[in-house]
Structure formats: structure tokens, C-alpha cells
Coordinates of C-alpha atoms and ligand atoms in Angstrom, one line a residue:
X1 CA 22.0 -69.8 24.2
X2 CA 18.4 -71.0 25.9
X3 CA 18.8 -74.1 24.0
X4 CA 22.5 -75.0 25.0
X5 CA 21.6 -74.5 28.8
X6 CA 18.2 -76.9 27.6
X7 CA 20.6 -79.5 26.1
X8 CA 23.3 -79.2 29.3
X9 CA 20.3 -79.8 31.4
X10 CA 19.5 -83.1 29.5
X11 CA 23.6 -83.7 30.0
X12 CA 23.4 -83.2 33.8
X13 CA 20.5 -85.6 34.0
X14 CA 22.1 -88.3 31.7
X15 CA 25.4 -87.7 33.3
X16 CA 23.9 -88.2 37.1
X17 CA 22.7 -91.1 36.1
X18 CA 26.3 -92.7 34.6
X19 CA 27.7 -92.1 37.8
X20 CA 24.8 -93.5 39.9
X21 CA 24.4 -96.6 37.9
X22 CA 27.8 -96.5 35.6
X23 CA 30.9 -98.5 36.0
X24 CA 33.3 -97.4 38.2
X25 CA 37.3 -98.0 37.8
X26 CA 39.8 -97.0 35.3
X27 CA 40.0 -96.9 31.6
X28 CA 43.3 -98.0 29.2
X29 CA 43.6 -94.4 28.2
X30 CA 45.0 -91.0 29.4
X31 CA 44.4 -87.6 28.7
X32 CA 45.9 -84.9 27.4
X33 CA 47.3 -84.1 30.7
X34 CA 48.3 -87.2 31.3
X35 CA 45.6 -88.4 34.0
X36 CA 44.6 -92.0 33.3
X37 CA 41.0 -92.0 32.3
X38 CA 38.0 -93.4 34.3
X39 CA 35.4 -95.4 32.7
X40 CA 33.1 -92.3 33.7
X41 CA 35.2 -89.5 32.6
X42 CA 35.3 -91.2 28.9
X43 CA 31.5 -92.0 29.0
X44 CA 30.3 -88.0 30.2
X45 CA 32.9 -87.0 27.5
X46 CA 30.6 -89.3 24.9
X47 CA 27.4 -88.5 26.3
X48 CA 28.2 -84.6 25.9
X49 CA 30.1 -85.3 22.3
X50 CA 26.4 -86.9 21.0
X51 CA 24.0 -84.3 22.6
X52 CA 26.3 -81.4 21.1
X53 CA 26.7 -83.0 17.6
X54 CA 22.9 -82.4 17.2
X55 CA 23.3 -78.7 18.0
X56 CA 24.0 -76.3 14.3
X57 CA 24.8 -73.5 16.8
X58 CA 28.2 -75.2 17.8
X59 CA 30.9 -75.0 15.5
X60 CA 33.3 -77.0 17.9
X61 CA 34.0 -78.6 21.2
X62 CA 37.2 -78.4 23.6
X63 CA 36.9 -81.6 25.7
X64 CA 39.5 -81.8 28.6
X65 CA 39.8 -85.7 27.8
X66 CA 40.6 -85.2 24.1
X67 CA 44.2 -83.9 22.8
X68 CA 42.3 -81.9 19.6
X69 CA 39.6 -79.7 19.3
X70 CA 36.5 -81.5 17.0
X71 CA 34.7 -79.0 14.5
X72 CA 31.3 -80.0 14.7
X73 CA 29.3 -77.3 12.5
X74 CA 31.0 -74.8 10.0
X75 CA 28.4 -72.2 10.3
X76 CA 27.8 -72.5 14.1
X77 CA 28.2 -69.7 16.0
X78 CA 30.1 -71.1 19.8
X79 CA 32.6 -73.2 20.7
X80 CA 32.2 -75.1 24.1
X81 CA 34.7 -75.9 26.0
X82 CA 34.2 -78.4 29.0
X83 CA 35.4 -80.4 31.4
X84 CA 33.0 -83.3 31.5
X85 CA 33.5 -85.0 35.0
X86 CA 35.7 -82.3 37.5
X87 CA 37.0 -84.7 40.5
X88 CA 37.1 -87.9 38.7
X89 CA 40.3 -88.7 41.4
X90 CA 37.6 -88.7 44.9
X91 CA 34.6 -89.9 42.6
X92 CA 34.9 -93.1 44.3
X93 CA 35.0 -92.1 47.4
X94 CA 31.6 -90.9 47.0
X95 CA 32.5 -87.4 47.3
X96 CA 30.8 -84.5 45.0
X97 CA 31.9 -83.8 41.8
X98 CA 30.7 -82.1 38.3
X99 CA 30.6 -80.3 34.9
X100 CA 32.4 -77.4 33.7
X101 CA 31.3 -75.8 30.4
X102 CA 32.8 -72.9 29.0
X103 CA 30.7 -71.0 25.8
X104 CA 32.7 -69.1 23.7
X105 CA 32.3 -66.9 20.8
X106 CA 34.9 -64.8 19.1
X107 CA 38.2 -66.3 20.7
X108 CA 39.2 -68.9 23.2
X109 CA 39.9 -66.7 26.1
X110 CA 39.0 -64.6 29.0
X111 CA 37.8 -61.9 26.7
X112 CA 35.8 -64.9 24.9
X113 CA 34.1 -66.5 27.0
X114 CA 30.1 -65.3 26.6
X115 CA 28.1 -68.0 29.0
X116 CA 29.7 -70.5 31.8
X117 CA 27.6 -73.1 33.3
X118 CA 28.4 -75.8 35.9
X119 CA 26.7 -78.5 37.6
X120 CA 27.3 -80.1 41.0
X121 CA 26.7 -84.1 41.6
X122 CA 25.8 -84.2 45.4
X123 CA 23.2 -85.0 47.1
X124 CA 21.1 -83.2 44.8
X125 CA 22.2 -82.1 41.4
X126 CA 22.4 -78.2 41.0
X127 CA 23.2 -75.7 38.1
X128 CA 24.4 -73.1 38.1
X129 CA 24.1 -70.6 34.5
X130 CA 26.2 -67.1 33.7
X131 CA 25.8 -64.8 31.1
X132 CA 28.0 -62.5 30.3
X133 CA 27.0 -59.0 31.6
X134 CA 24.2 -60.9 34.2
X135 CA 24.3 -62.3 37.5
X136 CA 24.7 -65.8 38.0
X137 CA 21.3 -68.2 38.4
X138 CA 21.1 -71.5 40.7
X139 CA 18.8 -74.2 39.3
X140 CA 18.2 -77.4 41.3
X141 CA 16.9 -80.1 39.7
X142 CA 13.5 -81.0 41.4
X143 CA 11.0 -83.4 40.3
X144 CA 12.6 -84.3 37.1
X145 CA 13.3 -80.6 35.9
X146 CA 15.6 -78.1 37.0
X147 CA 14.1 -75.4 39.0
X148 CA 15.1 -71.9 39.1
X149 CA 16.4 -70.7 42.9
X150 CA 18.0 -67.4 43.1
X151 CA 20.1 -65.1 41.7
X152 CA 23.5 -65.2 43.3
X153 CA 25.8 -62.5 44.4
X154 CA 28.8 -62.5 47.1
X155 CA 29.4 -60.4 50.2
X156 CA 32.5 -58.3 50.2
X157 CA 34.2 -60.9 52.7
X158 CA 33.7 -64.4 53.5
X159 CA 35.0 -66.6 56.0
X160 CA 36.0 -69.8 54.4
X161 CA 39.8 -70.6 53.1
X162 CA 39.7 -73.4 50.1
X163 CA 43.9 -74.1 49.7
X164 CA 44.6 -76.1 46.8
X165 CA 47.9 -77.4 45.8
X166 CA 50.5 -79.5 47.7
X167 CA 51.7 -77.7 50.8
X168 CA 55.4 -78.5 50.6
X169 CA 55.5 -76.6 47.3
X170 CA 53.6 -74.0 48.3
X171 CA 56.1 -70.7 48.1
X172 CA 56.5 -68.7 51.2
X173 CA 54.5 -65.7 50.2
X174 CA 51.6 -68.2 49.5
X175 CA 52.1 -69.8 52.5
X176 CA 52.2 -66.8 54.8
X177 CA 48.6 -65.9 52.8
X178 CA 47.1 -69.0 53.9
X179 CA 48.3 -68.7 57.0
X180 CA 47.4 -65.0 57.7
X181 CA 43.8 -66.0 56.5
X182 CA 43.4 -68.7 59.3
X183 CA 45.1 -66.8 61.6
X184 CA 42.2 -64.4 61.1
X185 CA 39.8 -67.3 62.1
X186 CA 39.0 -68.3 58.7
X187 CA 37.7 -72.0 58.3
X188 CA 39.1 -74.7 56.4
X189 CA 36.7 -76.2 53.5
X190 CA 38.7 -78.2 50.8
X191 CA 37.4 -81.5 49.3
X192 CA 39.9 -81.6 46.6
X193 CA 36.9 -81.2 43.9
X194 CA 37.2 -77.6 42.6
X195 CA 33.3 -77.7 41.3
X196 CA 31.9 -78.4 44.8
X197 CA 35.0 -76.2 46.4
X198 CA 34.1 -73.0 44.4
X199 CA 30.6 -73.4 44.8
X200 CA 30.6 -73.5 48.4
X201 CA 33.0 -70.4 48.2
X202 CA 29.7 -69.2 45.7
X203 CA 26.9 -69.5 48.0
X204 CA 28.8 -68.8 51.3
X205 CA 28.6 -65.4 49.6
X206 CA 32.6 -65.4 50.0
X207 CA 35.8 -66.9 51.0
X208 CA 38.9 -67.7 49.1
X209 CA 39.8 -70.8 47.2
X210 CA 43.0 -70.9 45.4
X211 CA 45.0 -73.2 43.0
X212 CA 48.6 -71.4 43.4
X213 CA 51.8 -72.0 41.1
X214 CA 54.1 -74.1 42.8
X215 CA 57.8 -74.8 43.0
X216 CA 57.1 -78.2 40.8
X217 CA 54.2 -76.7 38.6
X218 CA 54.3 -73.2 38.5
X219 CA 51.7 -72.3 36.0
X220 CA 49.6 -74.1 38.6
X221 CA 47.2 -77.7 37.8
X222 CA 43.1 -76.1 36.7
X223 CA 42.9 -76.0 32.8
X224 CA 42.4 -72.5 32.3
X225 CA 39.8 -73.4 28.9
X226 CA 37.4 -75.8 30.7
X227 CA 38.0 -74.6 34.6
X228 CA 39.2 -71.5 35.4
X229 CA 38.1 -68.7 32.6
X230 CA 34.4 -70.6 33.2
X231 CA 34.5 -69.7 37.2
X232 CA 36.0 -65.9 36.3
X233 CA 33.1 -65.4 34.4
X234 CA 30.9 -66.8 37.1
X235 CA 32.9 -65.3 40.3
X236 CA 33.0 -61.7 38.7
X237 CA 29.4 -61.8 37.8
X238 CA 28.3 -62.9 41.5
X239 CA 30.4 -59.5 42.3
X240 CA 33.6 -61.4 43.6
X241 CA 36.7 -61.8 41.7
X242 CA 39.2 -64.2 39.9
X243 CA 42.7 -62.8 39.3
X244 CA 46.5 -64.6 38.5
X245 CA 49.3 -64.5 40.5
X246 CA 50.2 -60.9 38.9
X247 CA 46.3 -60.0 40.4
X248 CA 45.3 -59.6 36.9
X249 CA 41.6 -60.3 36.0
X250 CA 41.2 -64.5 35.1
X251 CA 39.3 -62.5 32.3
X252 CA 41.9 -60.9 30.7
X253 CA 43.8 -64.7 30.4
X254 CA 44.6 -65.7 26.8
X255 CA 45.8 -69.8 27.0
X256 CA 48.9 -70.3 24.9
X257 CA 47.5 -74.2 24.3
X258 CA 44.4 -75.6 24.7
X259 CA 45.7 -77.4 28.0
X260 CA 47.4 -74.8 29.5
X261 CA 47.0 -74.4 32.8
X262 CA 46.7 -70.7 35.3
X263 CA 47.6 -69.7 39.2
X264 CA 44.2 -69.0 40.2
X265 CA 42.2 -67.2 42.8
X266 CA 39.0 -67.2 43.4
X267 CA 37.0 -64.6 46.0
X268 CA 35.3 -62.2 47.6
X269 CA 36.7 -58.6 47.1
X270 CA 38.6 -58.3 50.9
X271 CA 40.6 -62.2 50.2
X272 CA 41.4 -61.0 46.9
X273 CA 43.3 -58.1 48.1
X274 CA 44.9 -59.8 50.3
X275 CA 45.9 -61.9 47.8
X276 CA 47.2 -59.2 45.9
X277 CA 49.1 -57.8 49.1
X278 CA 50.6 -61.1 49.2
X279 CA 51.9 -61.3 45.6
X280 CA 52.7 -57.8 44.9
X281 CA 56.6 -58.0 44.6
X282 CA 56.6 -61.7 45.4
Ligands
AFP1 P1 40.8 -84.7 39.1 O1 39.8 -84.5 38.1 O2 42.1 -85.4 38.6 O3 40.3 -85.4 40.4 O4 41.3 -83.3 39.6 C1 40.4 -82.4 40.2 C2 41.0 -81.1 40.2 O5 41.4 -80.7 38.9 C3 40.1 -80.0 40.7 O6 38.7 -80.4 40.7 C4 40.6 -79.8 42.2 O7 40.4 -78.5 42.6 C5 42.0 -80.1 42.0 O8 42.2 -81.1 41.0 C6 42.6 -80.6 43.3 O9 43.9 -80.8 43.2 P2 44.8 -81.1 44.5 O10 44.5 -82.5 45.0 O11 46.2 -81.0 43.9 O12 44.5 -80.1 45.5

């Protein structure tokens, strides 16, 4: 495990770079999803392809830009699942975006997943590494190597509210959640990049964000493979939580296809009960 965080470090650096120096615009392709492909998200999904095709301990990878997954190494012991540039739709706007990678061993699911790491691109790059069974670490990268901060761990209640999802499909329980949450003088924070989003969420010690169902998607938009079973991991560790729209544990989550996609809620302990309050009997 040491040397896959090692070898996503060298990806963070190599990746930072593409998209301060890279090519901006759009590709001719689109993903599985259906996203048309920027020039960066199909260049961090190379860069992370070659760095993990030298690695015997991983037998496969999950990109969230490729349809398949590709066996790399019979005898390796973890398949990675990752989502190699999060935000790729306000990367041009300068805004901060980043890496998902999900490490898993025995199955690709909630009950799976055995290491999460992400890494934000803002005005500084930061990392930030889960283990199952530990609390979360930060790492910023400082004079060319990234530097161990803290340990992190959430409050019980926060007092930032992180919406996703278009409003006008938004069903009324949901709504009257959000609602009830700023009517309680919680604060706005949403860029629209759900790396940057949960993190702030992460070191604010608490808050909500949430990627609902809605009347046109109902199984909600975040991949559960490469973005949402990664942050359980990470948000239960920190001693928040990450539940469904039935308030079951994002943990417990088995994908029925490699794209498939989760309602998602992301907290401290007080928001998600109020989520639950909100859903029970919805
Ligand atoms: P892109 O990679 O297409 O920009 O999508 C980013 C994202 O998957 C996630 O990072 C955000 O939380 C979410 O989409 C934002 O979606 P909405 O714009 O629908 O709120």
C-alpha cells in the first residue's frame, strides 16, 4: 500500500503539471457516461494508466473515462479504481479540481474498498490518504514532496451546506432539507467540483454536501466506484458519515455496473440525521 500512495504522489505531481502547462479544450471522444472528453481528462487518464502498469501489486484499473476494466497483473493483489480529473466541466474556469482513487481488494464495493486517496489542484496541491480502520492523513505538497499535516477528524456538526444537483428536480423532502439547513443559518459553499466541495466539508470538521436522486436521474450523477464509496471510506474514518437515500452506510453500497451511479450524503453526524429525518418515509 506505501508504494501505491508513493506512485499517486508521483501522479499528483505529473498531473498538476498537465493542467498548468497542458492543452486545454475538448477531445473527439466521450466517456462511458457520455461526457465529452477534455484533452486533460484523457491525458491524467494516460499518465495514471503508465505509472500503474509498472506496479505487480495491481491486478486491474477502473478508469471513469474508459467503458472496460483493463487487467494489468494476474497475480496482483488491488484493483484501483479512479477518477483521474473530478471537475473537468469548471477546469477552465480556473476553478479547483482533482483525483479520486479508490483501492480495492476482495470485491468492488463498499465492503471492498481497503485505501481511498484524493488530491486537490488549488492553489496548492494537497492529499489526502485513508486506510481502512485509520483516520484520514493530509499531505501538502511543499518543496517538491508531499509533507505530512495532520490527522483529520470531524466535529459532530458543522455549519456549511454543499447542495448538488439541479434545483428544479430536486424532490420536496430534499428541498425542505436544504431549506431547513439554511434556515438554521447554515452557509452556502458549492463550486460544482465534488473533490474541492467534500474537502472543505473535511476540514471545516463538518457540514453537509449532498448529490441527491432527482426527478430526471434518480440514482443521482457521482460514480459510486471512483467517487462516492472512495469519500465513505474517507468521511466515516474522519468520524462523519456517508449514507443513501434509505440512510444506509455508502459502505454497505454494491454497484450493479461499473458506472453506476448513488444518492449520496456526505456529513457530520447532526446533518446526517437530519438527512435521515428527511428521508425516512419519503
Ligand atoms: P464534471 O467532471 O463533469 O465536471 O462533473 C463534476 C461532478 O461529477 C462532481 O465533481 C460535482 O460534484 C458534480 O459533478 C457537480 O454536478 P452539478 O453541476 O450537477 O451540481
Amino acid at each position: 500500500m506505501k508504494e501505491i500512495i508513493k506512485k499517486i504522489e508521483t501522479i499528483a505531481i505529473d498531473i498538476d503539471r498537465l493542467i498548468k502547462e497542458g492543452e486545454s479544450g475538448y477531445s473527439q471522444n466521450s466517456n462511458a457516461t457520455g461526457d465529452v472528453q477534455l484533452k486533460l481528462d484523457v491525458q491524467s487518464d494516460t499518465i495514471i494508466e503508465e505509472h500503474f502498469a509498472t506496479m505487480p501489486q495491481i491486478k486491474a484499473i477502473i478508469s471513469e473515462e474508459k467503458e472496460e476494466q483493463l487487467d494489468l497483473h494476474e497475480d496482483g493483489e488491488y484493483t484501483v479504481c479512479y477518477d483521474p480529473l473530478d471537475g473537468s466541466s469548471i477546469v477552465d474556469f480556473n476553478l479547483s479540481v482533482g483525483s479520486i482513487f479508490g483501492i480495492y481488494k476482495d470485491s468492488l464495493d463498499g465492503k471492498g474498498i481497503v485505501a481511498s486517496i484524493y488530491v486537490v489542484y488549488g492553489p496548492r496541491v494537497e492529499m489526502v490518504v485513508t486506510i481502512r480502520g485509520q483516520k484520514p492523513k493530509l499531505y501538502r505538497y511543499l518543496n517538491g514532496a508531499f509533507r505530512e499535516q495532520r490527522e483529520i477528524t470531524m466535529d459532530t456538526k458543522g455549519k456549511i451546506n454543499a447542495p448538488g444537483g439541479t434545483q428544479k428536480n430536486w424532490y420536496p423532502h430534499h428541498k425542505a432539507l436544504i431549506e431547513s439547513l439554511f434556515n438554521e443559518g447554515y452557509r452556502l459553499r458549492y463550486s460544482g467540483g465534488m473533490v474541492p466541495d467534500l474537502h472543505q466539508v473535511l476540514l471545516k470538521k463538518g457540514g453537509l454536501f449532498s448529490y441527491p436522486g432527482t426527478t430526471d436521474k434518480p440514482k443521482g450523477k457521482l460514480r459510486a466506484l471512483f467517487e462516492v464509496i472512495p469519500f465513505a471510506l474517507t468521511f466515516t474514518q474522519a468520524g462523519g458519515n456517508a449514507i443513501d437515500d434509505k440512510g444506509v452506510s455508502l459502505l454497505e453500497f454494491s454497484p450493479s455496473f461499473l458506472h453506476d451511479t448513488t444518492p449520496c450524503f456526505f456529513g457530520s453526524e447532526y446533518e446526517i440525521n437530519k438527512v435521515k429525518e428527511a428521508y425516512n418515509g419519503a
